Coordinates of C-alpha atoms in Angstrom, one line a residue:
X12 CA 27.2 12.8 30.4
X13 CA 26.2 10.0 28.3
X14 CA 24.5 8.0 31.1
X15 CA 22.7 11.5 32.4
X16 CA 21.2 12.0 29.2
X17 CA 20.0 8.2 28.9
X18 CA 18.0 8.4 32.4
X19 CA 16.5 11.8 31.6
X20 CA 15.1 10.0 28.4
X21 CA 13.8 7.3 30.4
X22 CA 11.6 9.7 32.5
X23 CA 9.1 10.3 29.6
X24 CA 5.9 8.3 30.2
X25 CA 2.2 7.9 28.7
X26 CA -0.4 6.3 30.8
X27 CA -3.7 5.3 29.9
X28 CA -6.6 4.8 32.5
X29 CA -5.2 8.1 34.6
X30 CA -8.5 9.1 35.9
X31 CA -10.0 5.3 37.2
X32 CA -8.9 4.5 40.9
X33 CA -5.8 2.9 40.4
X34 CA -4.7 6.0 37.5
X35 CA -5.4 8.4 39.9
X36 CA -2.6 7.1 42.8
X37 CA -0.3 6.5 40.0
X38 CA -0.3 10.1 38.8
X39 CA 0.5 11.4 42.1
X40 CA 3.3 9.2 42.9
X41 CA 5.0 9.2 39.6
X42 CA 5.2 12.7 39.4
X43 CA 6.8 12.7 42.7
X44 CA 9.0 10.3 41.4
X45 CA 9.9 13.0 38.8
X46 CA 8.5 11.4 35.4
X47 CA 7.3 13.8 32.6
X48 CA 3.9 12.1 32.4
X49 CA 1.4 12.2 29.4
X50 CA -2.1 10.8 29.7
X51 CA -4.4 9.4 26.9
X52 CA -7.9 10.5 28.4
X53 CA -11.5 11.3 27.4
X54 CA -11.1 14.5 29.6
X55 CA -8.3 16.9 30.6
X56 CA -6.0 16.4 33.9
X57 CA -5.1 19.4 35.7
X58 CA -1.3 19.8 35.5
X59 CA -0.7 16.8 33.2
X60 CA -0.5 16.4 29.2
X61 CA -3.4 15.3 28.2
X62 CA -4.2 13.8 24.8
X63 CA -8.0 13.9 24.6
X64 CA -9.5 10.5 23.2
X65 CA -12.2 8.3 24.1
X66 CA -11.5 4.7 23.1
X67 CA -15.1 3.5 22.2
X68 CA -15.1 6.7 19.5
X69 CA -11.6 7.7 18.7
X70 CA -8.5 6.1 17.5
X71 CA -5.6 7.0 19.3
X72 CA -3.6 9.9 17.8
X73 CA -0.2 8.8 16.2
X74 CA 1.6 11.6 18.1
X75 CA 0.5 10.6 21.6
X76 CA 3.4 7.9 21.8
X77 CA 6.2 10.7 20.3
X78 CA 9.1 10.5 22.4
X79 CA 7.5 8.2 25.0
X80 CA 9.8 5.7 26.7
X81 CA 7.5 3.9 28.7
X82 CA 3.7 2.8 28.1
X83 CA 1.6 2.1 31.5
X84 CA -1.8 0.7 29.9
X85 CA -4.1 0.6 33.0
X86 CA -7.4 1.5 31.2
X87 CA -9.9 -1.5 31.0
X88 CA -13.6 -1.7 31.0
X89 CA -14.8 -3.8 34.3
X90 CA -18.7 -4.5 35.0
X91 CA -19.4 -6.2 38.1
X92 CA -23.0 -7.6 36.8
X93 CA -23.7 -11.6 36.1
X94 CA -25.3 -10.5 32.6
X95 CA -22.6 -9.6 30.5
X96 CA -25.1 -9.6 27.2
X97 CA -25.3 -6.8 25.1
X98 CA -21.8 -5.2 26.0
X99 CA -19.5 -7.8 24.5
X100 CA -18.1 -5.4 21.8
X101 CA -17.5 -3.0 24.7
X102 CA -15.3 -5.6 26.6
X103 CA -13.4 -6.4 22.8
X104 CA -12.6 -2.9 22.0
X105 CA -11.2 -1.3 25.4
X106 CA -9.8 -4.6 26.8
X107 CA -8.5 -6.4 23.6
X108 CA -8.4 -3.8 20.2
X109 CA -7.3 -1.0 22.4
X110 CA -4.4 -2.8 23.5
X111 CA -3.5 -4.1 20.2
X112 CA -3.5 -0.4 18.9
X113 CA -0.9 0.9 21.8
X114 CA 1.3 -2.1 21.3
X115 CA 1.8 -1.1 17.4
X116 CA 2.5 2.6 17.9
X117 CA 4.5 1.6 20.6
X118 CA 6.3 -0.6 18.0
X119 CA 6.4 2.3 15.5
X120 CA 7.9 5.1 18.0
X121 CA 10.5 2.7 19.4
X122 CA 8.9 2.6 23.2
X123 CA 11.4 0.8 25.2
X124 CA 8.6 -0.5 28.2
X125 CA 4.7 -1.6 27.9
X126 CA 3.6 -2.5 31.3
X127 CA 0.1 -3.7 31.1
X128 CA -2.1 -3.6 34.0
X129 CA -4.5 -6.8 33.5
X130 CA -6.4 -9.0 36.6
X131 CA -6.3 -12.0 38.2
X132 CA -9.6 -12.9 36.6
X133 CA -7.6 -13.6 33.2
X134 CA -6.2 -17.1 35.3
X135 CA -9.6 -18.0 35.7
X136 CA -11.2 -18.8 39.5
X137 CA -8.8 -20.3 41.6
X138 CA -9.5 -24.3 42.9
X139 CA -11.1 -23.8 46.1
X140 CA -8.8 -23.9 49.1
X141 CA -5.6 -23.2 46.7
X142 CA -4.0 -19.9 46.1
X143 CA -3.6 -19.7 42.7
X144 CA 0.0 -18.6 40.8
X145 CA 0.8 -17.4 37.3
X146 CA 1.2 -21.2 36.0
X147 CA -2.2 -22.1 37.5
X148 CA -3.9 -20.8 34.2
X149 CA -7.7 -22.1 34.6
X150 CA -10.3 -20.9 31.9
X151 CA -11.3 -17.1 32.5
X152 CA -14.7 -16.7 34.3
X153 CA -16.6 -14.3 31.9
X154 CA -16.0 -12.0 29.2
X155 CA -13.9 -9.6 31.5
X156 CA -11.2 -12.5 32.5
X157 CA -11.6 -13.9 28.7
X158 CA -10.9 -10.2 27.1
X159 CA -8.0 -9.5 29.6
X160 CA -6.2 -12.7 28.8
X161 CA -6.6 -12.2 25.0
X162 CA -5.0 -9.0 25.8
X163 CA -2.2 -10.2 27.7
X164 CA -1.4 -12.8 24.6
X165 CA -1.0 -9.5 22.3
X166 CA 1.2 -8.3 24.8
X167 CA 3.3 -11.0 25.1
X168 CA 3.5 -11.6 21.6
X169 CA 4.5 -8.1 21.0
X170 CA 7.4 -8.7 23.1
X171 CA 8.7 -11.6 21.7
X172 CA 8.1 -10.0 17.6
X173 CA 9.8 -6.5 18.8
X174 CA 12.5 -5.2 21.2
X175 CA 9.8 -3.8 23.6
X176 CA 10.5 -4.7 27.1
X177 CA 7.1 -5.9 28.0
X178 CA 5.6 -7.0 32.0
X179 CA 2.3 -7.6 33.0
X180 CA 0.5 -7.0 36.3
X181 CA -2.6 -9.1 37.6
X182 CA -3.7 -7.1 40.7
X183 CA -6.0 -9.0 43.1
X184 CA -8.7 -7.0 44.8
X185 CA -7.7 -3.5 45.1
X186 CA -8.9 -1.3 48.0
X187 CA -7.8 1.9 49.1
X188 CA -9.6 5.7 49.5
X189 CA -12.7 6.1 47.1
X190 CA -12.8 2.6 46.3
X191 CA -16.5 2.0 44.5
X192 CA -18.1 -1.4 44.3
X193 CA -18.8 -4.2 46.6
X194 CA -16.2 -3.1 49.6
X195 CA -17.7 0.4 49.2
X196 CA -21.1 -1.1 50.0
X197 CA -20.1 -3.2 52.5
X198 CA -18.2 -0.5 54.6
X199 CA -21.1 1.7 54.2
X200 CA -23.3 -1.0 55.3
X201 CA -21.2 -1.6 58.2
X202 CA -21.1 2.1 59.2
X203 CA -25.0 2.4 59.0
X204 CA -25.8 -0.7 61.0
X205 CA -27.5 -2.9 58.6
X206 CA -24.8 -5.0 57.0
X207 CA -25.1 -8.7 58.3
X208 CA -21.9 -9.8 60.8
X209 CA -20.3 -12.5 58.5
X210 CA -19.7 -16.2 59.7
X211 CA -16.0 -17.4 59.8
X212 CA -16.2 -20.3 57.1
X213 CA -12.4 -20.3 56.6
X214 CA -13.3 -18.9 53.1
X215 CA -9.5 -17.4 51.4
X216 CA -9.1 -14.2 49.7
X217 CA -6.4 -12.0 48.2
X218 CA -6.3 -8.0 48.5
X219 CA -4.0 -5.2 47.9
X220 CA -4.2 -1.5 48.7
X221 CA -4.0 0.8 46.0
X222 CA -0.5 2.4 46.6
X223 CA 1.0 -0.9 46.5
X224 CA -0.2 -1.3 43.2
X225 CA 1.5 2.0 41.9
X226 CA 4.6 0.7 43.9
X227 CA 4.6 -2.4 42.1
X228 CA 4.4 -0.5 38.7
X229 CA 7.3 1.4 39.8
X230 CA 9.0 -1.9 41.0
X231 CA 8.3 -3.1 37.5
X232 CA 9.6 0.0 35.7
X233 CA 13.1 -0.4 37.1
X234 CA 13.2 -3.9 36.7
X235 CA 15.3 -5.8 34.1
X236 CA 14.3 -9.4 35.1
X237 CA 10.4 -8.7 34.8
X238 CA 10.6 -8.9 30.7
X239 CA 8.1 -11.0 29.0
X240 CA 6.6 -12.0 32.5
X241 CA 3.1 -11.9 34.4
X242 CA 3.1 -11.1 37.9
X243 CA 0.4 -11.7 40.3
X244 CA 0.2 -8.8 43.1
X245 CA -1.2 -9.1 46.7
X246 CA -0.4 -8.0 49.7
X247 CA 1.1 -11.5 50.6
X248 CA -1.9 -12.3 53.0
X249 CA -4.5 -14.2 53.0
X250 CA -8.0 -12.7 54.2
X251 CA -11.7 -14.8 55.2
X252 CA -14.5 -12.8 54.7
X253 CA -15.0 -12.4 58.0
X254 CA -11.3 -11.1 58.4
X255 CA -12.5 -8.2 56.0
X256 CA -15.4 -7.9 58.1
X257 CA -13.9 -7.3 61.6
X258 CA -11.1 -5.3 60.0
X259 CA -14.0 -2.6 58.5
X260 CA -15.4 -2.9 62.0
X261 CA -11.8 -1.7 63.2
X262 CA -11.4 0.9 60.9
X263 CA -14.9 2.2 61.6
X264 CA -13.8 2.0 65.6
X265 CA -17.1 -0.3 65.9
X266 CA -17.3 -3.2 68.2
X267 CA -17.3 -6.4 66.7
X268 CA -20.3 -8.3 67.3
X269 CA -19.9 -11.7 69.1
X270 CA -22.4 -13.1 66.6
X271 CA -23.0 -14.0 63.1
X272 CA -25.4 -14.8 60.8
X273 CA -25.4 -18.7 59.9
X274 CA -23.9 -19.9 56.5
X275 CA -27.1 -22.2 56.4
X276 CA -29.2 -18.9 55.9
X277 CA -26.6 -17.6 53.4
X278 CA -27.0 -21.0 51.6
X279 CA -31.1 -20.9 51.4
X280 CA -31.0 -17.2 50.2
X281 CA -28.8 -18.3 47.6
X282 CA -31.3 -21.0 46.4
X283 CA -33.9 -18.3 45.5
X284 CA -32.5 -17.1 42.4
X285 CA -29.2 -17.4 40.5
X286 CA -28.8 -13.5 41.2
X287 CA -28.8 -14.3 45.2
X288 CA -26.3 -17.2 44.5
X289 CA -24.0 -15.0 42.3
X290 CA -24.1 -12.1 45.3
X291 CA -23.4 -14.6 48.0
X292 CA -20.8 -16.3 46.0
X293 CA -19.1 -12.9 45.6
X294 CA -19.3 -12.3 49.2
X295 CA -18.2 -15.5 51.0
X296 CA -16.8 -17.6 48.1
X297 CA -12.7 -18.2 47.8
X298 CA -10.6 -15.9 45.7
X299 CA -7.1 -16.5 46.9
X300 CA -3.7 -15.9 44.8
X301 CA -0.2 -16.2 45.3
X302 CA 2.4 -13.0 44.7
X303 CA 5.7 -15.2 45.2
X304 CA 6.8 -14.7 42.1
X305 CA 6.7 -10.7 42.2
X306 CA 7.9 -11.1 45.7
X307 CA 10.9 -13.1 44.5
X308 CA 12.4 -10.2 42.5
X309 CA 12.3 -8.1 45.4
X310 CA 8.8 -6.7 45.8
X311 CA 7.2 -6.2 49.2
X312 CA 3.7 -4.7 49.7
X313 CA 3.7 -2.2 52.6
X314 CA 0.1 -2.0 53.7
X315 CA -2.3 -4.4 54.8
X316 CA -6.0 -4.3 55.9
X317 CA -5.9 -4.0 59.8
X318 CA -3.6 -0.7 59.4
X319 CA -6.1 1.2 57.4
X320 CA -8.7 3.8 58.5
X321 CA -11.9 4.7 57.1
X322 CA -10.3 6.9 54.0
X323 CA -9.0 3.4 52.7
X324 CA -12.4 2.0 51.6

């Protein structure tokens, strides 16, 4: 009887960022798993107990964490622009201050677990030709990575100073249904015929499907060895930009061109301006990460790029 009550109690979870790309998939999965979900969100989420709160304007209500056993902090601010001037306060407020406030309330309300979704950017850029692991900590590039790292340190410190079981997940580039940003732009460009065939230059990139990120969060929920640890999450494979291009052609049922735009042309375009260089580095650069640490605990991603269909981008 006591065991049954304990299991039921551990089903009460709070999630931030529930309306985001990962958050929407998280809600569906954890509902199916039988968790009692409460969300902190700027807008009402149908079918979910919602605490209305705009992190930029409002303090998190004290009662938001009442009777909560596990906090999943998915909310964050990411802006994919070369220039980040003028919005430093937003990064600091959303990525760092809100995390600190949630940790304080978690300690006050005796939350048992705190799982933070960070980013591989918190570990800095990998050395070219290598796949960075959790121990390979370089200076984070940009304010996004810096604020995510600052938030990670607050999570780990809270874990050391309290009885809260804390875990940090650093996803690589996430793809899946309704993904936005560069992947969506590339997919639409290939679909409409204007995106250039990329050259095979042997660069190395890591990715992971959104469903596998949610599976990783579910895995950490039930893993006792994850306390006080940081984990990188990838699908365990390495892709070149050409691999990604061909996979998108495949899922769109388009013939893969037997030619490609020479790398020299991309290099010439990059020299025209820093803006072009930034975009080409994003397209053809290295971003390779290792998820062996998470895999060593027993987690294995179930999806890979070539198995996808058009709805996954």
